Amino acid sequence: AQTVTQSQPEMSVQEAETVTLSCTYDTSENNYYLFWYKQPPSRQMILVIRQEAYKQQNATENRFSVNFQKAAKSFSLKISDSQLGDTAMYFCAFMKHVAGNQFYFGTGTSLTVIP
Amino acid sequence: DTGVSQNPRHKITKRGQNVTFRCDPISEHNRLYWYRQTLGQGPEFLTYFQNEAQLEKSRLLSDRFSAERPKGSFSTLEIQRTEQGDSAMYLCASSLYLSGGGEQFFGPGTRLTVL
């Protein structure tokens, strides 16, 4: 079975500062994908960033980047130059390469950006 | 097509009643997923369809739950004889499955409250 752990239920960061959200996972799979999704208050979830496990290079999307450590089964999200619009719940998700491709989500980290 | 839509957005029902939710995925997407999200938790997988075929069901999907995707387009999720423990946000997501793991696009969810 796959499990995803987010050990930081809540975090806050000053506007324009950098924050890192942690995620660890457990799996016996070798090929898989990892995602960070953002769920703003009362709005639907949207994809922030995605990482293929077979790629050693860490994914980046503008102000968002990940630190993927496959051996340690760690997948942290770094948000640079935090903006008020980054305030949201952030979910780390694991997807196997095969079968149904359903997500296994962590419990989420609630991030507040302080003006 | 502006994304995944779900109706109704909110549903309040009395224990023992039946409820049905609808999900309209992005039109060209061949996979459709249902997840359940309770307060303070990440979404949990319920079931998924590839076109009209229901390919996997979670153990969370008791026999009171049934899902259909009759023509490979929209999907319905029915809960019979609702219980208070069914109170949750029900999320629908769709994806275009070609190979490997692709982004899932989420709808806004249907929030169910069972009194």
mmCIF file of C-alpha atoms in Angstrom:
data_model
loop_
_atom_site.group_PDB
_atom_site.id
_atom_site.type_symbol
_atom_site.label_atom_id
_atom_site.label_comp_id
_atom_site.label_asym_id
_atom_site.label_seq_id
_atom_site.Cartn_x
_atom_site.Cartn_y
_atom_site.Cartn_z
ATOM 1 C CA ALA A 1 0.000 0.000 0.000
ATOM 2 C CA GLN A 2 1.055 3.542 -0.626
ATOM 3 C CA THR A 3 1.050 6.155 2.140
ATOM 4 C CA VAL A 4 1.771 9.854 1.962
ATOM 5 C CA THR A 5 2.675 11.870 5.045
ATOM 6 C CA GLN A 6 2.592 15.616 5.451
ATOM 7 C CA SER A 7 3.838 16.406 8.925
ATOM 8 C CA GLN A 8 3.090 20.135 8.921
ATOM 9 C CA PRO A 9 -0.655 20.739 9.373
ATOM 10 C CA GLU A 10 -0.250 24.525 9.274
ATOM 11 C CA MET A 11 2.422 26.935 8.151
ATOM 12 C CA SER A 12 2.717 30.656 7.613
ATOM 13 C CA VAL A 13 5.118 32.822 5.678
ATOM 14 C CA GLN A 14 5.619 36.524 5.163
ATOM 15 C CA GLU A 15 4.789 37.870 1.746
ATOM 16 C CA ALA A 16 7.831 37.746 -0.585
ATOM 17 C CA GLU A 17 9.609 35.212 1.611
ATOM 18 C CA THR A 18 10.355 31.557 0.844
ATOM 19 C CA VAL A 19 8.662 28.578 2.452
ATOM 20 C CA THR A 20 9.176 24.831 2.165
ATOM 21 C CA LEU A 21 6.426 22.264 2.653
ATOM 22 C CA SER A 22 7.420 18.708 3.510
ATOM 23 C CA CYS A 23 6.127 15.428 2.176
ATOM 24 C CA THR A 24 7.307 11.866 2.640
ATOM 25 C CA TYR A 25 5.844 8.745 1.131
ATOM 26 C CA ASP A 26 6.152 5.012 1.379
ATOM 27 C CA THR A 27 5.975 2.666 -1.566
ATOM 28 C CA SER A 28 7.532 -0.446 -2.991
ATOM 29 C CA GLU A 29 7.008 0.810 -6.533
ATOM 30 C CA ASN A 30 9.963 1.939 -8.624
ATOM 31 C CA ASN A 31 8.060 3.904 -11.264
ATOM 32 C CA TYR A 32 5.628 6.495 -10.030
ATOM 33 C CA TYR A 33 4.699 10.152 -10.111
ATOM 34 C CA LEU A 34 4.487 12.747 -7.387
ATOM 35 C CA PHE A 35 2.333 15.843 -7.416
ATOM 36 C CA TRP A 36 1.609 18.923 -5.379
ATOM 37 C CA TYR A 37 -1.943 20.220 -5.629
ATOM 38 C CA LYS A 38 -3.241 23.501 -4.233
ATOM 39 C CA GLN A 39 -6.767 23.902 -2.868
ATOM 40 C CA PRO A 40 -7.626 27.564 -2.225
ATOM 41 C CA PRO A 41 -10.443 28.279 0.243
ATOM 42 C CA SER A 42 -13.774 27.208 -1.254
ATOM 43 C CA ARG A 43 -12.204 26.585 -4.634
ATOM 44 C CA GLN A 44 -11.235 23.520 -6.572
ATOM 45 C CA MET A 45 -7.870 21.816 -6.495
ATOM 46 C CA ILE A 46 -5.358 22.782 -9.114
ATOM 47 C CA LEU A 47 -2.033 21.262 -10.037
ATOM 48 C CA VAL A 48 1.045 23.093 -8.795
ATOM 49 C CA ILE A 49 3.848 20.832 -9.937
ATOM 50 C CA ARG A 50 4.551 17.248 -10.994
ATOM 51 C CA GLN A 51 7.634 15.005 -10.771
ATOM 52 C CA GLU A 52 8.333 11.716 -12.531
ATOM 53 C CA ALA A 53 10.270 9.364 -10.264
ATOM 54 C CA TYR A 54 12.587 8.250 -13.060
ATOM 55 C CA LYS A 55 13.800 11.815 -13.583
ATOM 56 C CA GLN A 56 16.646 12.881 -11.349
ATOM 57 C CA GLN A 57 16.223 16.542 -12.151
ATOM 58 C CA ASN A 58 13.922 18.381 -9.773
ATOM 59 C CA ALA A 59 10.845 19.911 -11.377
ATOM 60 C CA THR A 60 10.337 23.670 -11.370
ATOM 61 C CA GLU A 61 7.369 25.830 -12.324
ATOM 62 C CA ASN A 62 8.062 29.532 -12.001
ATOM 63 C CA ARG A 63 8.154 30.276 -8.250
ATOM 64 C CA PHE A 64 7.516 26.637 -7.333
ATOM 65 C CA SER A 65 10.197 23.970 -7.173
ATOM 66 C CA VAL A 66 10.593 20.575 -5.584
ATOM 67 C CA ASN A 67 13.369 18.741 -3.815
ATOM 68 C CA PHE A 68 12.877 15.109 -4.790
ATOM 69 C CA GLN A 69 14.974 12.608 -2.853
ATOM 70 C CA LYS A 70 13.995 9.180 -4.167
ATOM 71 C CA ALA A 71 16.117 7.124 -1.790
ATOM 72 C CA ALA A 72 14.765 9.015 1.191
ATOM 73 C CA LYS A 73 11.230 8.988 -0.279
ATOM 74 C CA SER A 74 10.965 12.700 0.270
ATOM 75 C CA PHE A 75 9.256 15.278 -1.944
ATOM 76 C CA SER A 76 9.248 18.819 -0.568
ATOM 77 C CA LEU A 77 7.769 21.903 -2.232
ATOM 78 C CA LYS A 78 9.541 25.248 -2.131
ATOM 79 C CA ILE A 79 7.569 28.398 -2.820
ATOM 80 C CA SER A 80 9.724 31.439 -3.514
ATOM 81 C CA ASP A 81 8.597 35.054 -3.364
ATOM 82 C CA SER A 82 5.365 34.038 -1.627
ATOM 83 C CA GLN A 83 2.255 35.905 -2.699
ATOM 84 C CA LEU A 84 -1.082 36.411 -0.957
ATOM 85 C CA GLY A 85 -2.702 34.225 -3.598
ATOM 86 C CA ASP A 86 -0.577 31.309 -2.448
ATOM 87 C CA THR A 87 -2.719 31.040 0.677
ATOM 88 C CA ALA A 88 -4.324 27.618 0.368
ATOM 89 C CA MET A 89 -4.270 24.012 1.476
ATOM 90 C CA TYR A 90 -1.463 22.119 -0.244
ATOM 91 C CA PHE A 91 -1.713 18.394 -0.837
ATOM 92 C CA CYS A 92 1.102 16.064 -1.761
ATOM 93 C CA ALA A 93 -0.044 13.138 -3.907
ATOM 94 C CA PHE A 94 1.449 9.875 -5.130
ATOM 95 C CA MET A 95 0.440 8.059 -8.293
ATOM 96 C CA LYS A 96 1.603 4.645 -9.429
ATOM 97 C CA HIS A 97 2.828 4.364 -12.999
ATOM 98 C CA VAL A 98 0.482 1.534 -13.806
ATOM 99 C CA ALA A 99 -3.038 0.397 -12.993
ATOM 100 C CA GLY A 100 -5.664 2.995 -12.282
ATOM 101 C CA ASN A 101 -3.455 6.000 -11.736
ATOM 102 C CA GLN A 102 -5.513 7.028 -8.740
ATOM 103 C CA PHE A 103 -3.970 9.470 -6.337
ATOM 104 C CA TYR A 104 -2.924 8.750 -2.790
ATOM 105 C CA PHE A 105 -3.042 12.046 -0.947
ATOM 106 C CA GLY A 106 -1.451 13.301 2.224
ATOM 107 C CA THR A 107 -3.491 15.103 4.866
ATOM 108 C CA GLY A 108 -2.469 18.513 3.595
ATOM 109 C CA THR A 109 -0.650 21.594 4.852
ATOM 110 C CA SER A 110 -2.573 24.805 5.330
ATOM 111 C CA LEU A 111 -0.365 27.675 4.200
ATOM 112 C CA THR A 112 -1.101 31.277 5.095
ATOM 113 C CA VAL A 113 0.793 34.093 3.459
ATOM 114 C CA ILE A 114 0.937 37.105 5.764
ATOM 115 C CA PRO A 115 0.987 40.589 4.210
ATOM 116 C CA ASP B 1 -15.370 23.578 -22.069
ATOM 117 C CA THR B 2 -14.127 25.319 -18.983
ATOM 118 C CA GLY B 3 -13.313 22.384 -16.761
ATOM 119 C CA VAL B 4 -14.861 19.707 -14.600
ATOM 120 C CA SER B 5 -18.265 20.606 -13.220
ATOM 121 C CA GLN B 6 -20.225 18.996 -10.407
ATOM 122 C CA ASN B 7 -23.831 19.328 -9.359
ATOM 123 C CA PRO B 8 -25.198 20.065 -6.919
ATOM 124 C CA ARG B 9 -22.533 22.000 -5.067
ATOM 125 C CA HIS B 10 -24.236 21.414 -1.734
ATOM 126 C CA LYS B 11 -26.702 18.772 -0.604
ATOM 127 C CA ILE B 12 -28.363 18.478 2.783
ATOM 128 C CA THR B 13 -30.340 15.335 3.384
ATOM 129 C CA LYS B 14 -31.835 13.351 6.208
ATOM 130 C CA ARG B 15 -30.404 10.052 7.288
ATOM 131 C CA GLY B 16 -31.858 7.197 5.306
ATOM 132 C CA GLN B 17 -32.540 9.198 2.156
ATOM 133 C CA ASN B 18 -30.929 8.517 -1.210
ATOM 134 C CA VAL B 19 -28.815 11.141 -2.952
ATOM 135 C CA THR B 20 -27.291 11.380 -6.412
ATOM 136 C CA PHE B 21 -24.442 13.573 -7.568
ATOM 137 C CA ARG B 22 -23.412 14.372 -11.105
ATOM 138 C CA CYS B 23 -19.991 15.033 -12.597
ATOM 139 C CA ASP B 24 -19.316 16.401 -16.074
ATOM 140 C CA PRO B 25 -15.661 15.892 -16.994
ATOM 141 C CA ILE B 26 -13.575 17.726 -19.550
ATOM 142 C CA SER B 27 -15.018 16.505 -22.830
ATOM 143 C CA GLU B 28 -12.026 14.707 -24.337
ATOM 144 C CA HIS B 29 -10.972 13.025 -21.100
ATOM 145 C CA ASN B 30 -11.385 9.264 -21.057
ATOM 146 C CA ARG B 31 -10.806 8.715 -17.326
ATOM 147 C CA LEU B 32 -13.040 9.882 -14.528
ATOM 148 C CA TYR B 33 -12.358 9.504 -10.823
ATOM 149 C CA TRP B 34 -14.422 9.925 -7.665
ATOM 150 C CA TYR B 35 -12.809 10.867 -4.358
ATOM 151 C CA ARG B 36 -14.182 11.611 -0.897
ATOM 152 C CA GLN B 37 -12.681 14.275 1.338
ATOM 153 C CA THR B 38 -13.551 14.633 5.003
ATOM 154 C CA LEU B 39 -12.588 17.547 7.206
ATOM 155 C CA GLY B 40 -8.878 17.683 7.914
ATOM 156 C CA GLN B 41 -8.057 14.881 5.507
ATOM 157 C CA GLY B 42 -6.820 14.573 1.985
ATOM 158 C CA PRO B 43 -9.086 13.163 -0.691
ATOM 159 C CA GLU B 44 -9.506 9.380 -0.673
ATOM 160 C CA PHE B 45 -10.036 7.388 -3.826
ATOM 161 C CA LEU B 46 -13.457 5.796 -4.320
ATOM 162 C CA THR B 47 -13.634 4.564 -7.898
ATOM 163 C CA TYR B 48 -12.655 5.318 -11.460
ATOM 164 C CA PHE B 49 -13.884 4.814 -15.000
ATOM 165 C CA GLN B 50 -12.105 4.486 -18.274
ATOM 166 C CA ASN B 51 -14.684 5.524 -20.820
ATOM 167 C CA GLU B 52 -17.862 3.758 -19.637
ATOM 168 C CA ALA B 53 -16.128 0.893 -17.831
ATOM 169 C CA GLN B 54 -15.763 1.037 -14.064
ATOM 170 C CA LEU B 55 -12.320 -0.475 -13.602
ATOM 171 C CA GLU B 56 -11.642 -0.205 -9.893
ATOM 172 C CA LYS B 57 -13.531 0.353 -6.672
ATOM 173 C CA SER B 58 -12.038 1.165 -3.300
ATOM 174 C CA ARG B 59 -12.987 -0.728 -0.167
ATOM 175 C CA LEU B 60 -14.421 2.614 0.970
ATOM 176 C CA LEU B 61 -17.165 2.173 -1.609
ATOM 177 C CA SER B 62 -19.714 0.179 0.366
ATOM 178 C CA ASP B 63 -22.660 -1.534 -1.298
ATOM 179 C CA ARG B 64 -24.755 1.561 -0.572
ATOM 180 C CA PHE B 65 -22.666 3.449 -3.114
ATOM 181 C CA SER B 66 -23.003 3.037 -6.852
ATOM 182 C CA ALA B 67 -21.408 4.946 -9.689
ATOM 183 C CA GLU B 68 -22.135 4.976 -13.376
ATOM 184 C CA ARG B 69 -20.755 6.558 -16.494
ATOM 185 C CA PRO B 70 -23.303 5.376 -19.040
ATOM 186 C CA LYS B 71 -21.941 6.826 -22.262
ATOM 187 C CA GLY B 72 -18.410 7.505 -21.240
ATOM 188 C CA SER B 73 -19.202 11.153 -20.663
ATOM 189 C CA PHE B 74 -20.835 12.371 -17.433
ATOM 190 C CA SER B 75 -20.917 10.232 -14.313
ATOM 191 C CA THR B 76 -23.286 9.872 -11.397
ATOM 192 C CA LEU B 77 -22.558 8.772 -7.851
ATOM 193 C CA GLU B 78 -25.534 7.543 -5.842
ATOM 194 C CA ILE B 79 -25.586 6.914 -2.122
ATOM 195 C CA GLN B 80 -28.514 4.897 -0.839
ATOM 196 C CA ARG B 81 -29.779 4.986 2.746
ATOM 197 C CA THR B 82 -27.402 7.778 3.709
ATOM 198 C CA GLU B 83 -25.708 7.731 7.096
ATOM 199 C CA GLN B 84 -24.180 10.587 9.067
ATOM 200 C CA GLY B 85 -20.743 9.161 8.329
ATOM 201 C CA ASP B 86 -21.339 9.844 4.644
ATOM 202 C CA SER B 87 -21.080 13.576 5.299
ATOM 203 C CA ALA B 88 -18.097 14.739 3.265
ATOM 204 C CA MET B 89 -16.987 16.565 0.147
ATOM 205 C CA TYR B 90 -17.282 14.353 -2.921
ATOM 206 C CA LEU B 91 -14.763 15.277 -5.591
ATOM 207 C CA CYS B 92 -14.728 14.301 -9.211
ATOM 208 C CA ALA B 93 -11.626 14.458 -11.401
ATOM 209 C CA SER B 94 -10.922 13.646 -15.021
ATOM 210 C CA SER B 95 -7.825 12.973 -17.054
ATOM 211 C CA LEU B 96 -6.729 12.035 -20.531
ATOM 212 C CA TYR B 97 -5.002 8.725 -20.109
ATOM 213 C CA LEU B 98 -2.500 7.945 -22.827
ATOM 214 C CA SER B 99 0.284 6.274 -20.918
ATOM 215 C CA GLY B 100 1.863 6.763 -17.573
ATOM 216 C CA GLY B 101 0.576 9.297 -15.088
ATOM 217 C CA GLY B 102 -1.226 12.393 -16.186
ATOM 218 C CA GLU B 103 -2.633 15.385 -14.453
ATOM 219 C CA GLN B 104 -6.086 14.991 -13.022
ATOM 220 C CA PHE B 105 -8.363 18.007 -13.255
ATOM 221 C CA PHE B 106 -10.669 18.369 -10.291
ATOM 222 C CA GLY B 107 -14.162 19.706 -10.048
ATOM 223 C CA PRO B 108 -15.359 22.007 -7.248
ATOM 224 C CA GLY B 109 -16.921 19.122 -5.342
ATOM 225 C CA THR B 110 -20.329 18.366 -3.876
ATOM 226 C CA ARG B 111 -20.566 18.907 -0.145
ATOM 227 C CA LEU B 112 -22.955 16.418 1.437
ATOM 228 C CA THR B 113 -24.393 16.940 4.895
ATOM 229 C CA VAL B 114 -26.445 14.111 6.375
ATOM 230 C CA LEU B 115 -28.598 15.165 9.312
#
